[in-house]
Short mmCIF file of C-alpha atoms in Angstrom, two decimals:
data_model
loop_
_atom_site.label_atom_id
_atom_site.label_comp_id
_atom_site.label_asym_id
_atom_site.label_seq_id
_atom_site.Cartn_x
_atom_site.Cartn_y
_atom_site.Cartn_z
CA MET H 1 0.01 -0.16 -0.06
CA VAL H 2 1.52 3.38 -0.90
CA ASN H 3 0.56 6.27 1.05
CA ASP H 4 0.39 9.36 -1.32
CA SER H 5 0.09 12.32 0.85
CA PRO H 6 2.70 12.41 3.78
CA LYS H 7 1.71 13.04 7.49
CA PHE H 8 3.55 16.31 7.38
CA CYS H 9 3.79 18.69 4.71
CA GLU H 10 6.50 21.14 6.21
CA THR H 11 9.22 20.48 8.72
CA TYR H 12 11.91 22.57 9.98
CA LYS H 13 14.22 23.20 13.07
CA TYR H 14 13.52 25.97 15.13
CA GLY H 15 16.05 26.38 17.83
CA LYS H 16 15.85 23.06 19.98
CA VAL H 17 12.38 22.27 18.62
CA ARG H 18 11.24 20.65 15.32
CA LEU H 19 8.22 22.21 14.03
CA ARG H 20 5.94 19.93 11.84
CA LYS H 21 2.97 20.77 10.06
CA PHE H 22 0.07 18.30 9.73
CA THR H 23 -1.06 17.85 5.94
CA ALA H 24 -4.56 17.06 7.06
CA THR H 25 -5.41 19.81 9.42
CA GLY H 26 -2.68 22.40 8.75
CA ILE H 27 -1.90 22.43 12.64
CA TRP H 28 1.78 22.79 13.77
CA GLN H 29 3.10 20.29 16.11
CA ALA H 30 6.42 20.93 18.34
CA ARG H 31 8.62 18.02 18.83
CA TYR H 32 11.75 18.39 21.43
CA TYR H 33 14.09 16.17 23.51
CA VAL H 34 13.59 16.29 27.22
CA PRO H 35 17.08 15.37 28.76
CA SER H 36 15.56 14.97 32.25
CA GLN H 37 13.06 12.30 31.03
CA ASN H 38 15.51 11.01 28.32
CA LYS H 39 12.90 11.03 25.69
CA TYR H 40 11.14 12.92 22.91
CA GLN H 41 7.91 15.13 23.52
CA GLU H 42 5.37 16.05 21.01
CA ARG H 43 3.04 18.92 21.67
CA SER H 44 0.51 20.59 19.33
CA THR H 45 0.65 24.30 19.18
CA GLY H 46 -2.97 24.66 17.91
CA ARG H 47 -1.91 27.04 15.55
CA THR H 48 -2.24 27.00 11.80
CA VAL H 49 0.09 29.98 11.01
CA LYS H 50 3.99 29.31 11.06
CA ARG H 51 4.64 32.63 13.22
CA ASP H 52 2.24 31.86 15.69
CA ALA H 53 3.51 28.51 16.17
CA GLU H 54 6.90 30.00 16.40
CA GLU H 55 5.78 32.46 19.27
CA TYR H 56 3.80 29.64 21.08
CA VAL H 57 7.28 27.74 21.18
CA ASP H 58 9.15 31.05 22.34
CA ARG H 59 6.77 31.44 24.87
CA HIS H 60 5.89 28.08 26.34
CA ILE H 61 8.53 25.43 25.43
CA ASN H 62 11.98 27.03 24.82
CA PRO H 63 11.91 28.78 28.42
CA GLN H 64 11.06 25.33 30.09
CA LEU H 65 13.96 23.62 27.99
CA LEU H 66 16.59 26.49 28.73
CA ASN H 67 15.91 26.32 32.47
CA GLN H 68 15.63 22.54 32.52
CA ALA H 69 12.23 22.77 34.26
CA MET H 70 10.35 20.43 31.98
CA GLY H 71 9.03 17.50 33.98
CA ILE H 72 5.83 15.59 34.94
CA VAL H 73 2.97 17.78 36.08
#
């Protein structure tokens, strides 16, 4: 079986985060590595505009990664 449409239509690295855009919905997803948990996390930004997704990452994800404050809540 051949998958004609890929799951993500656009992917790029933004700092320590990889932003990926879903083909079906157009919503951006952030994928990043959490050293304290030794695994990758994925979080939907809930945004469809690229710049809005970058601002979401700057506000919510990057500060936690830089301060190493990411953990289970």
